[in-house]
CSV table of C-alpha atoms in Angstrom, one decimal:
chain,number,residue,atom,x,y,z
A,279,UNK,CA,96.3,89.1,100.5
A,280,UNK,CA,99.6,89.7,98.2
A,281,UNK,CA,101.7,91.6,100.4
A,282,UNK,CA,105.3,93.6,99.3
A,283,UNK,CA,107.3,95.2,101.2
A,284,UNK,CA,110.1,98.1,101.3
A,285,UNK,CA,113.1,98.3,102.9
A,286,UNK,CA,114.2,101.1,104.1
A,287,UNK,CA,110.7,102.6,105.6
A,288,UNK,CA,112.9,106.1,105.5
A,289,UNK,CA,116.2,107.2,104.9
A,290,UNK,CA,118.3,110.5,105.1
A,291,UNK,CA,121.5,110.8,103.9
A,292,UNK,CA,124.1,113.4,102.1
A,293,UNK,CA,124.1,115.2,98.6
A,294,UNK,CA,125.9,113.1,96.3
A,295,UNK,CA,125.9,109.8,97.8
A,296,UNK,CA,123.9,106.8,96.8
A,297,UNK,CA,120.9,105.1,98.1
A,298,UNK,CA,119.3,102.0,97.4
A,299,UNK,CA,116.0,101.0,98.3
A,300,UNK,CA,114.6,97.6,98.1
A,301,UNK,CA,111.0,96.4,96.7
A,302,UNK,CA,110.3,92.4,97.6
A,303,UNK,CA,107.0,90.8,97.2
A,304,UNK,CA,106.8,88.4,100.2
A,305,UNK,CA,104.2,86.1,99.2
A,306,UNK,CA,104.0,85.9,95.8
A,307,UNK,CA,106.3,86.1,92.4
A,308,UNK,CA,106.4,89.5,90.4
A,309,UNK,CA,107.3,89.3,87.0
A,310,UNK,CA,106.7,93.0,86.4
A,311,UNK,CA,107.1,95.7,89.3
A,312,UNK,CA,106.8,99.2,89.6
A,313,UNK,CA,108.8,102.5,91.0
A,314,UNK,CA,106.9,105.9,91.5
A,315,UNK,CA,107.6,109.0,93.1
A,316,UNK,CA,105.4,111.0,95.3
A,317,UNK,CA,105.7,114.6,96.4
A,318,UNK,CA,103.8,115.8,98.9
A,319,UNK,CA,100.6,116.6,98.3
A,320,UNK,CA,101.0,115.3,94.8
A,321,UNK,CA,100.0,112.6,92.9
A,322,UNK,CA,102.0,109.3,92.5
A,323,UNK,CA,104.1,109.4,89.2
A,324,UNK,CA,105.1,105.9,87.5
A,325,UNK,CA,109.1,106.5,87.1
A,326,UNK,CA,109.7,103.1,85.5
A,327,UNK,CA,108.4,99.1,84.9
A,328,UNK,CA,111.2,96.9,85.8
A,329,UNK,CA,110.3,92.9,84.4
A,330,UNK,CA,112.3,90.1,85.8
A,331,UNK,CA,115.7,89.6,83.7
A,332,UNK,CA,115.3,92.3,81.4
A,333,UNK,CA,116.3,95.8,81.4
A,334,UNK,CA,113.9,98.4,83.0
A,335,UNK,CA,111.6,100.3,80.7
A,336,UNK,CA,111.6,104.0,82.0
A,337,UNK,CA,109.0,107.2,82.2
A,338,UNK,CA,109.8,110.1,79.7
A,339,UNK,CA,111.9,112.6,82.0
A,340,UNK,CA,113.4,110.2,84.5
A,341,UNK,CA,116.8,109.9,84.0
A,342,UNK,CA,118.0,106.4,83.4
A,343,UNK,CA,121.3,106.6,84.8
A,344,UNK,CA,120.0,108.8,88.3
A,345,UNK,CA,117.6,106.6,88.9
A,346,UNK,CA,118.8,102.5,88.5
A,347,UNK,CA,116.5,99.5,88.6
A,348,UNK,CA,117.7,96.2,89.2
A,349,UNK,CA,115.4,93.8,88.9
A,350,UNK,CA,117.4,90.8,90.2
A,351,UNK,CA,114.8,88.0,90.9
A,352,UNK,CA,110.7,87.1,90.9
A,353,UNK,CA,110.9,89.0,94.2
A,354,UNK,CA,113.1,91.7,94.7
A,355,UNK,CA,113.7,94.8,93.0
A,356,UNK,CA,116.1,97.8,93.8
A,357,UNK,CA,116.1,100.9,92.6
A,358,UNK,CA,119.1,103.1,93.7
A,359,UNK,CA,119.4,107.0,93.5
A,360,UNK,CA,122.9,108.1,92.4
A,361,UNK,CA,124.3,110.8,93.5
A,362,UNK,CA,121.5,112.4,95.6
A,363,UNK,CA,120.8,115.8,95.6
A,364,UNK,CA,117.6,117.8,97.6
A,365,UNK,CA,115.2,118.1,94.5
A,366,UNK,CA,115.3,113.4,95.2
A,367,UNK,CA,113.8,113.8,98.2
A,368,UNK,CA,110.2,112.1,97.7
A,369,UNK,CA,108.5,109.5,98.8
A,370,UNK,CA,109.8,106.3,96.7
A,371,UNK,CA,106.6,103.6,96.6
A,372,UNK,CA,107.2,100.4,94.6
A,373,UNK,CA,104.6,98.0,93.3
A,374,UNK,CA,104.2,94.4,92.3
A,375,UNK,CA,102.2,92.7,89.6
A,376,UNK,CA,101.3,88.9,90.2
A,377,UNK,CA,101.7,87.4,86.3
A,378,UNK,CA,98.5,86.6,84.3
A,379,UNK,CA,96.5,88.8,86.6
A,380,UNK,CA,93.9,91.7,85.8
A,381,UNK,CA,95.8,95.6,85.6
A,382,UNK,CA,94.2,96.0,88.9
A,383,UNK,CA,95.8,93.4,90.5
A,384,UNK,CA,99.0,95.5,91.4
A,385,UNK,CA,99.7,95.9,95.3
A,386,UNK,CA,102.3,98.4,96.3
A,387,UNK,CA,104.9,98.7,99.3
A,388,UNK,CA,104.2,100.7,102.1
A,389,UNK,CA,106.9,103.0,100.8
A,390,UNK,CA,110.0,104.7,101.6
A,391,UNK,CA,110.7,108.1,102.3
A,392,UNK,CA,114.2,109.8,100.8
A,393,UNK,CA,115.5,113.0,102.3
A,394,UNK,CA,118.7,114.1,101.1
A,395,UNK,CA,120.6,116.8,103.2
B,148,UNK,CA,95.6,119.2,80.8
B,149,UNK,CA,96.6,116.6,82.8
B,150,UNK,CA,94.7,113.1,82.2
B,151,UNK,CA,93.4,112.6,85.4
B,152,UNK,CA,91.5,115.3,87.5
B,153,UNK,CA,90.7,114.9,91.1
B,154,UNK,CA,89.9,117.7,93.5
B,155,UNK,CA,92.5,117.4,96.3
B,156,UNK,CA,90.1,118.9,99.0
B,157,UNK,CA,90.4,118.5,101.8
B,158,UNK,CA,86.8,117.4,102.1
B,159,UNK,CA,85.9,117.3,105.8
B,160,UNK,CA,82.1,115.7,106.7
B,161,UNK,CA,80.5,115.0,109.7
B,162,UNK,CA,80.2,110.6,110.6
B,163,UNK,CA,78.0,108.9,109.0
B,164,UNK,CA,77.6,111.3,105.9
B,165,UNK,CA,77.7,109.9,102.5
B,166,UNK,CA,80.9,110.8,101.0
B,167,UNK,CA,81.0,111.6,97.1
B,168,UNK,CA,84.5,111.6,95.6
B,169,UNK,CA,85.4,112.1,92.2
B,170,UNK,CA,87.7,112.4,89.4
B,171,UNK,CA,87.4,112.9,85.3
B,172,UNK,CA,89.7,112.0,82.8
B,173,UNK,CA,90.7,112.8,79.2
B,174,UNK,CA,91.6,109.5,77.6
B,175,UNK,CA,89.1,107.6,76.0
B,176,UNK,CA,91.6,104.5,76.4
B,177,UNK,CA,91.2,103.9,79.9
B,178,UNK,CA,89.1,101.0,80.3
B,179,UNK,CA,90.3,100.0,83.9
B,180,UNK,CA,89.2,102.0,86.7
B,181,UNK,CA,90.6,101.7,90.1
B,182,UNK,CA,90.0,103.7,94.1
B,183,UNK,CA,92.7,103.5,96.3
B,184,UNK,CA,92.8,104.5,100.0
B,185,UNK,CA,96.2,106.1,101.6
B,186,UNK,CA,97.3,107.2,104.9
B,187,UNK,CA,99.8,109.5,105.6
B,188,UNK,CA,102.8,108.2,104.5
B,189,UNK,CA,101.6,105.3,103.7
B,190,UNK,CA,101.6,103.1,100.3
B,191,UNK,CA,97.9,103.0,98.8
B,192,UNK,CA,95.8,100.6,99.1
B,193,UNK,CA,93.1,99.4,96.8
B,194,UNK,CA,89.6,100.2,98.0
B,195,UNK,CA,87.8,99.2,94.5
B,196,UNK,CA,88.1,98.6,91.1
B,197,UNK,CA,86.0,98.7,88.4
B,198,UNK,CA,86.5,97.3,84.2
B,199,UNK,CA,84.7,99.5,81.8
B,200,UNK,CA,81.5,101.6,82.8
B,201,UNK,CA,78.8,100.5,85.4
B,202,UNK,CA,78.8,100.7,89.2
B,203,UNK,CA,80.0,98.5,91.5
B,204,UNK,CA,79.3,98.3,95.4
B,205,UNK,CA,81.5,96.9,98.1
B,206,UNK,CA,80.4,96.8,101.8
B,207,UNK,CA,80.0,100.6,102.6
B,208,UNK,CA,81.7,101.7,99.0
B,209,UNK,CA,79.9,101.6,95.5
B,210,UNK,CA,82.2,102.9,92.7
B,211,UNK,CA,80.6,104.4,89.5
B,212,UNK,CA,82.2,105.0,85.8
B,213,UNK,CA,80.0,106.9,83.6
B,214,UNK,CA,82.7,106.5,80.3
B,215,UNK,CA,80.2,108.8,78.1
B,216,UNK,CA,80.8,111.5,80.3
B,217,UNK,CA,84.5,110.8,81.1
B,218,UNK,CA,83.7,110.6,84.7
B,219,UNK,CA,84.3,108.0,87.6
B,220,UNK,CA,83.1,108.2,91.2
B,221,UNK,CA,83.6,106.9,94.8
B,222,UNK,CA,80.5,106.8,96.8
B,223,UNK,CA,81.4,106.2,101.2
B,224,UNK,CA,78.0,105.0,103.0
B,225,UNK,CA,77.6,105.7,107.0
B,226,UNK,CA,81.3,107.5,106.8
B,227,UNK,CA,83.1,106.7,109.9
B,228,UNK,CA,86.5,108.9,111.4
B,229,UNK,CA,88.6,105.8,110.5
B,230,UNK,CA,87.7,106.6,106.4
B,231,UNK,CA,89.9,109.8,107.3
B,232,UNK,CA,92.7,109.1,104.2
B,233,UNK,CA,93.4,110.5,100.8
B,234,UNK,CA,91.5,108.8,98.1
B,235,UNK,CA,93.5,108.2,94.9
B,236,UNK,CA,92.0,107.6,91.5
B,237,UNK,CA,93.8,105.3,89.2
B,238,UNK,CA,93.4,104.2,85.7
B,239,UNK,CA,94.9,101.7,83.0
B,240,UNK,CA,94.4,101.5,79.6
B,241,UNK,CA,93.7,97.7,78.2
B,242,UNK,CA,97.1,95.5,77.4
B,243,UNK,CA,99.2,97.7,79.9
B,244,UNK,CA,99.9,97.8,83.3
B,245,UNK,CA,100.5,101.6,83.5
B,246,UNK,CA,98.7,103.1,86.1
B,247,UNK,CA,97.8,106.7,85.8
B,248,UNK,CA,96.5,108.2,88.9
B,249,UNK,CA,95.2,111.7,90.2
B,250,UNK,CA,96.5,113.8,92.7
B,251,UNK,CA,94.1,112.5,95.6
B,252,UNK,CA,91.4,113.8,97.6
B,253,UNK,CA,91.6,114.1,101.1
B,254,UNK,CA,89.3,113.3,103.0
B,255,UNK,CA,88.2,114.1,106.9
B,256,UNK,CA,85.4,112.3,108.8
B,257,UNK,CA,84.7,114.3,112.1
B,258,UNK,CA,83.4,112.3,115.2
């Protein structure tokens, strides 16, 4: 099966320092892939669609320039959290669409969990 | 109202009970229905998916959409301690890729 990976599995760091976290499909090519944000105990929210070469189409109230996607190849995407503060901490879980396949066809990362001090 | 509703439990049932999960939604849209399985901080995992109304079965797992009534369902067969996850509910509307899910329902199989 596809399989997609995260990189890092968890991360802590400061208030207002960036972090970047990494999405890579290993076995196939993503033209589309996708960032959401889960809290605990709540459901996963899309944040943005990020498509290979173009600019990252994002979810009403996340804020572009917090929150960038970099969408660099058919493999990896990044999406880094500028200037951290406490209310980013979440767990970050990407996902990756193999091109001409069903909706459901979308396997996600094992995720990557942000605590900012 | 949100546009997906799922009962976050926890639901706790002894092994080999038939599990029922399910969750209702308000957009009319959705024409792709999907189950996914998570463990604690974990990413999810798809369990079953499902294309307009009708049921579908899957091992252990049949998945039901009743689209008249707004209303999708995850049935578990012969439940076993390893089923112990939250169950997410997902949907897409046709021509996107947009996932929508609810909150999750979490499940606990007891040996």
């Amino acid at each position: 099966g596809a399989v997609v990976s995260q990189h890092p599995s968890w991360v802590i760091c400061k208030s207002g320092t960036s972090v970047k976290i990494e999405c890579r499909s290993l076995d196939f090519q993503a033209t589309t892939m996708f960032w959401y944000r889960q809290f605990p105990k709540q459901s996963l929210m899309l944040m943005a669609t990020s498509n290979e070469g173009s600019k990252a189409t994002y979810e009403q109230g996340v804020e572009k320039d917090k929150f960038l996607i970099n969408h660099a190849s058919l493999t990896l995407s990044t999406l880094t959290v500028t200037s951290a503060h406490p209310e980013d901490s979440s767990f970050y879980i990407c996902s990756a669409r193999p091109p001409g396949q069903s909706p459901y066809e979308q396997y996600f990362g094992p995720g990557t969990r942000l605590t900012v001090t | 109202q949100k546009e997906v509703e799922q009962d976050p439990g926890p639901l706790s049932v002894p092994e080999g009970a038939i599990v029922s999960l399910n969750c209702t939604y308000s957009n009319s849209a959705f024409q792709y229905f999907m189950w996914y399985r998570q463990y604690s901080r974990k990413g999810p995992e798809l369990l079953m998916y499902t294309y307009s109304s009708g049921n579908k079965e899957d091992g252990r797992f049949t998945a039901q959409v009743d689209k008249s009534s707004k209303y999708i369902s995850l049935f578990i067969r012969d439940s076993q301690p390893s089923d112990s996850a939250t169950y997410l509910c997902a949907m897409s509307t046709s021509g996107t890729y947009k996932y929508i899910f609810g909150t999750g329902t979490r499940l606990k199989v007891l040996a």
